[in-house]
mmCIF file of C-alpha atoms in Angstrom:
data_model
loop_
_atom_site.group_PDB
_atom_site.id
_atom_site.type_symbol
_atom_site.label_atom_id
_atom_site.label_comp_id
_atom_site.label_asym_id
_atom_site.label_seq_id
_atom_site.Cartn_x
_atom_site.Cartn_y
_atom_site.Cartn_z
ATOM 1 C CA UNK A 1 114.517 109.771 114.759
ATOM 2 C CA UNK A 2 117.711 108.120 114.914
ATOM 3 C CA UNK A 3 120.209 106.130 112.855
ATOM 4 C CA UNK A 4 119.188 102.753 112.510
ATOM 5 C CA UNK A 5 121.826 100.365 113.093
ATOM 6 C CA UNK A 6 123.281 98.557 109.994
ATOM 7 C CA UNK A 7 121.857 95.196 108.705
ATOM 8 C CA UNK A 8 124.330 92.295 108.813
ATOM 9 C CA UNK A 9 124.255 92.162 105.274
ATOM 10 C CA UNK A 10 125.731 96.056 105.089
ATOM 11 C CA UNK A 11 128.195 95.327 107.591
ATOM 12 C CA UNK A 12 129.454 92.600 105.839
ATOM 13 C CA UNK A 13 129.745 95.032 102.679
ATOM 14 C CA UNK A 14 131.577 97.696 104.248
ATOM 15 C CA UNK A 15 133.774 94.910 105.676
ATOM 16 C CA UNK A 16 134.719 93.429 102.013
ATOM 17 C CA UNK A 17 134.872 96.658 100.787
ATOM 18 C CA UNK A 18 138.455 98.448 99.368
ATOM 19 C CA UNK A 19 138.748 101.957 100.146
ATOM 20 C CA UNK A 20 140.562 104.474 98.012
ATOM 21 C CA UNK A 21 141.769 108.081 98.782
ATOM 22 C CA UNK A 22 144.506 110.120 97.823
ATOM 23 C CA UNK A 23 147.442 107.720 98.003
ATOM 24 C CA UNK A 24 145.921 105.374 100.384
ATOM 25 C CA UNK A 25 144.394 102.109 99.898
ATOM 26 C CA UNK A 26 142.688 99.971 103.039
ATOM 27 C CA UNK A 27 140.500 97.241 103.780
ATOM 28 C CA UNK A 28 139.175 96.944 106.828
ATOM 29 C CA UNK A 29 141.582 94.840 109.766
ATOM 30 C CA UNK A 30 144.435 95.515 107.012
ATOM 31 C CA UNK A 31 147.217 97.829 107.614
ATOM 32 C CA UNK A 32 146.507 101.182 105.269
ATOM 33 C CA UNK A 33 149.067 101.255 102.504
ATOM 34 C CA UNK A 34 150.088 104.947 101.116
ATOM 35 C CA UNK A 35 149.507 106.568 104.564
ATOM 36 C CA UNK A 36 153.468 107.517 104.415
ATOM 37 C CA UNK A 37 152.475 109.607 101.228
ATOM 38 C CA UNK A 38 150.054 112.160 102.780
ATOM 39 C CA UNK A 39 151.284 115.413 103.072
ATOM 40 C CA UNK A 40 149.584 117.858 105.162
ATOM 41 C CA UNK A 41 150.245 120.667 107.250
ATOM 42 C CA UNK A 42 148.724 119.652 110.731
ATOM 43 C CA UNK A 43 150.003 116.270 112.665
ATOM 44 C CA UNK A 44 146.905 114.255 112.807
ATOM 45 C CA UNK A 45 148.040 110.986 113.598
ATOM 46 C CA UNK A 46 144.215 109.565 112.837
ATOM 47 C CA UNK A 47 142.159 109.640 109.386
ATOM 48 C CA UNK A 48 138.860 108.900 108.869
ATOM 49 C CA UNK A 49 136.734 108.132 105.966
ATOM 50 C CA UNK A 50 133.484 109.497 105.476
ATOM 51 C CA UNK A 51 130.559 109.929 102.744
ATOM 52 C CA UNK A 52 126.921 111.743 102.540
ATOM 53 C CA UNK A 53 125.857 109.411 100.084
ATOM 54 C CA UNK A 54 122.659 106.165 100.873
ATOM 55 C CA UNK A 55 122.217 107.907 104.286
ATOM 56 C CA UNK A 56 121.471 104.237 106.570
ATOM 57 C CA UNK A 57 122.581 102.181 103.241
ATOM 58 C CA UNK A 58 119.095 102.730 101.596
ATOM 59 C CA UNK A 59 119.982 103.608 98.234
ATOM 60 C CA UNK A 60 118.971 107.830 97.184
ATOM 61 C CA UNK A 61 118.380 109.244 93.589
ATOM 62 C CA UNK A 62 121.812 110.396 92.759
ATOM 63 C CA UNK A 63 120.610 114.168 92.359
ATOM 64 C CA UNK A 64 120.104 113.766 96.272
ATOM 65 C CA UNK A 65 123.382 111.769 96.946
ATOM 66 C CA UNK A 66 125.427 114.828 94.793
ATOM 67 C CA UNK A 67 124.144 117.671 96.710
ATOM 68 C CA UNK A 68 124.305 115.978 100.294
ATOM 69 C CA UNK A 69 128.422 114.985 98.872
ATOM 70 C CA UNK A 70 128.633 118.269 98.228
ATOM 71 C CA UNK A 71 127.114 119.639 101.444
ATOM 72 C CA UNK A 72 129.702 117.734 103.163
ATOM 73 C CA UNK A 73 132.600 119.013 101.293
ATOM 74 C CA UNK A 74 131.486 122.599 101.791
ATOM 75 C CA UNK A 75 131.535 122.043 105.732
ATOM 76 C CA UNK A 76 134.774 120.277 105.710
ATOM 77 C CA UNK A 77 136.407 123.304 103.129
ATOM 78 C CA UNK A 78 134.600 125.816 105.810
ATOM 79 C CA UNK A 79 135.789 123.980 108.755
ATOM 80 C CA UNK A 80 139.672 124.241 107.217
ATOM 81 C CA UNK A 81 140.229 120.445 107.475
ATOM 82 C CA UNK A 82 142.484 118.486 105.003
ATOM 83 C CA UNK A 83 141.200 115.896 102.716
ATOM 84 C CA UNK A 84 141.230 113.806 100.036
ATOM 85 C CA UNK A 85 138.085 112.718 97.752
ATOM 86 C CA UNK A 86 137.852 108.975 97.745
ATOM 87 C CA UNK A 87 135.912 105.861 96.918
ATOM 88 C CA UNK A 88 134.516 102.691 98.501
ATOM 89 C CA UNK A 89 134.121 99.996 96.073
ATOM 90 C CA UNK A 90 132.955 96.236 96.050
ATOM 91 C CA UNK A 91 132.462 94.315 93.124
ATOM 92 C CA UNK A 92 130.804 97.127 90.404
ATOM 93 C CA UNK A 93 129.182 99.001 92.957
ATOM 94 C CA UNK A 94 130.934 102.452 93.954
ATOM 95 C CA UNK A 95 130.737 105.385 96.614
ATOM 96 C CA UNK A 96 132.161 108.437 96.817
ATOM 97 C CA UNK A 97 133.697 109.607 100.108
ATOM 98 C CA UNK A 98 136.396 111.602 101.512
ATOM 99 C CA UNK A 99 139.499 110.799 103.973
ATOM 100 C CA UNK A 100 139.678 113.641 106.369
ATOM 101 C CA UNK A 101 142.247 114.384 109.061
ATOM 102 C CA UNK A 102 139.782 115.351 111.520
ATOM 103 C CA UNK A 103 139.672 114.553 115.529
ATOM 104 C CA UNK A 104 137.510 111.296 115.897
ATOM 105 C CA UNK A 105 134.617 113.190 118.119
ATOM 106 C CA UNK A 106 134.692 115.592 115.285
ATOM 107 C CA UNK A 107 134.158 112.826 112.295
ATOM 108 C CA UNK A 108 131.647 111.068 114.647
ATOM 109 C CA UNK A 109 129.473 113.996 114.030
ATOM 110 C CA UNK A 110 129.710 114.925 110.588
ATOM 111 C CA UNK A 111 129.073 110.911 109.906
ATOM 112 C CA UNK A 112 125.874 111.194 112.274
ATOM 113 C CA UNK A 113 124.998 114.704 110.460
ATOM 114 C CA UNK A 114 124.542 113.314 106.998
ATOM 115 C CA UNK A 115 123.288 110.236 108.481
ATOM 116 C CA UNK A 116 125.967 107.564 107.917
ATOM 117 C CA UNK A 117 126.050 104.181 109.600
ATOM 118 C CA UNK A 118 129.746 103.998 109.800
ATOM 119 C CA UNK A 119 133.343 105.576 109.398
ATOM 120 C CA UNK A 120 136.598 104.482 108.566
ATOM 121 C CA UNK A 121 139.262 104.996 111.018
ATOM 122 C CA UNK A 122 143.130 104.713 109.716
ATOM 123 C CA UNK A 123 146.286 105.439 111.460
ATOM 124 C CA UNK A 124 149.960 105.003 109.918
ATOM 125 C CA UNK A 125 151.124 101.224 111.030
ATOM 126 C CA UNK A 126 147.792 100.784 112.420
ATOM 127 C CA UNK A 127 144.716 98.336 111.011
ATOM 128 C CA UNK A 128 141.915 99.737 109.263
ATOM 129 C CA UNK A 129 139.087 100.064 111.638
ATOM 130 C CA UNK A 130 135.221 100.421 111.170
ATOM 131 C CA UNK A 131 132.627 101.755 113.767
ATOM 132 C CA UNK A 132 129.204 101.397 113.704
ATOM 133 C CA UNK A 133 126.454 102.990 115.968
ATOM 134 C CA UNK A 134 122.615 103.772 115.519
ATOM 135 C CA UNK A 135 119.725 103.091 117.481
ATOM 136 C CA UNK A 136 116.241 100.665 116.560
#
């Protein structure tokens, strides 16, 4: 079974959304502010943003969300990426997520892994991007 695609209505939440991590701070089709402030020791010149959490935006008990957040923190600590723990927020609602410098293939997979809809994409000068896949 694969990832269904995203409802209008969810696309048009991750599209209002503001999205938090480390020193950055994006919306999406806005140039990421911050991105000058992120030290690390490789030269990724891509970021992406990620989360484990409401796997196909249906909401899961929060015990569920924590562990699967945690899973995916695990695997990025094993894999020896950099990161920093985030959040995507709208109105009052919140998600936790994290802002990895990670080669795009690579963050395609972890997204499809824990069953995300969508990632972030940010680059220094560069607009905030979202990409969507799944399949009916």
């Amino acid at each position: 079974m694969g990832i269904k695609p995203a409802s209008s209505e969810i696309r048009k939440v991750y599209a209002k959304s503001l999205y938090r991590a480390g020193p950055v701070l994006t919306r999406i089709n806005r140039i990421p502010q911050g991105m000058e402030n992120i030290e690390h020791g490789k030269s990724f010149l891509e970021w992406g943003m990620v989360s484990a959490y409401n796997p196909g935006g249906k909401r899961h008990p929060e015990g569920w969300n924590h562990r699967m957040f945690a899973h995916l923190q695990q695997e990025l600590e094993k894999a020896g990426f950099v990161y920093y723990y985030g959040i995507g927020s709208l109105y009052n609602q919140e998600e936790p997520l994290f802002m990895v410098a990670v080669p795009r293939g690579r963050l395609y997979k972890l997204a499809r892994k824990y069953r995300q809809n969508a990632v972030v994409l940010l680059q220094k000068g560069r607009r905030s991007r979202l990409v969507f896949w799944g399949r009916e």
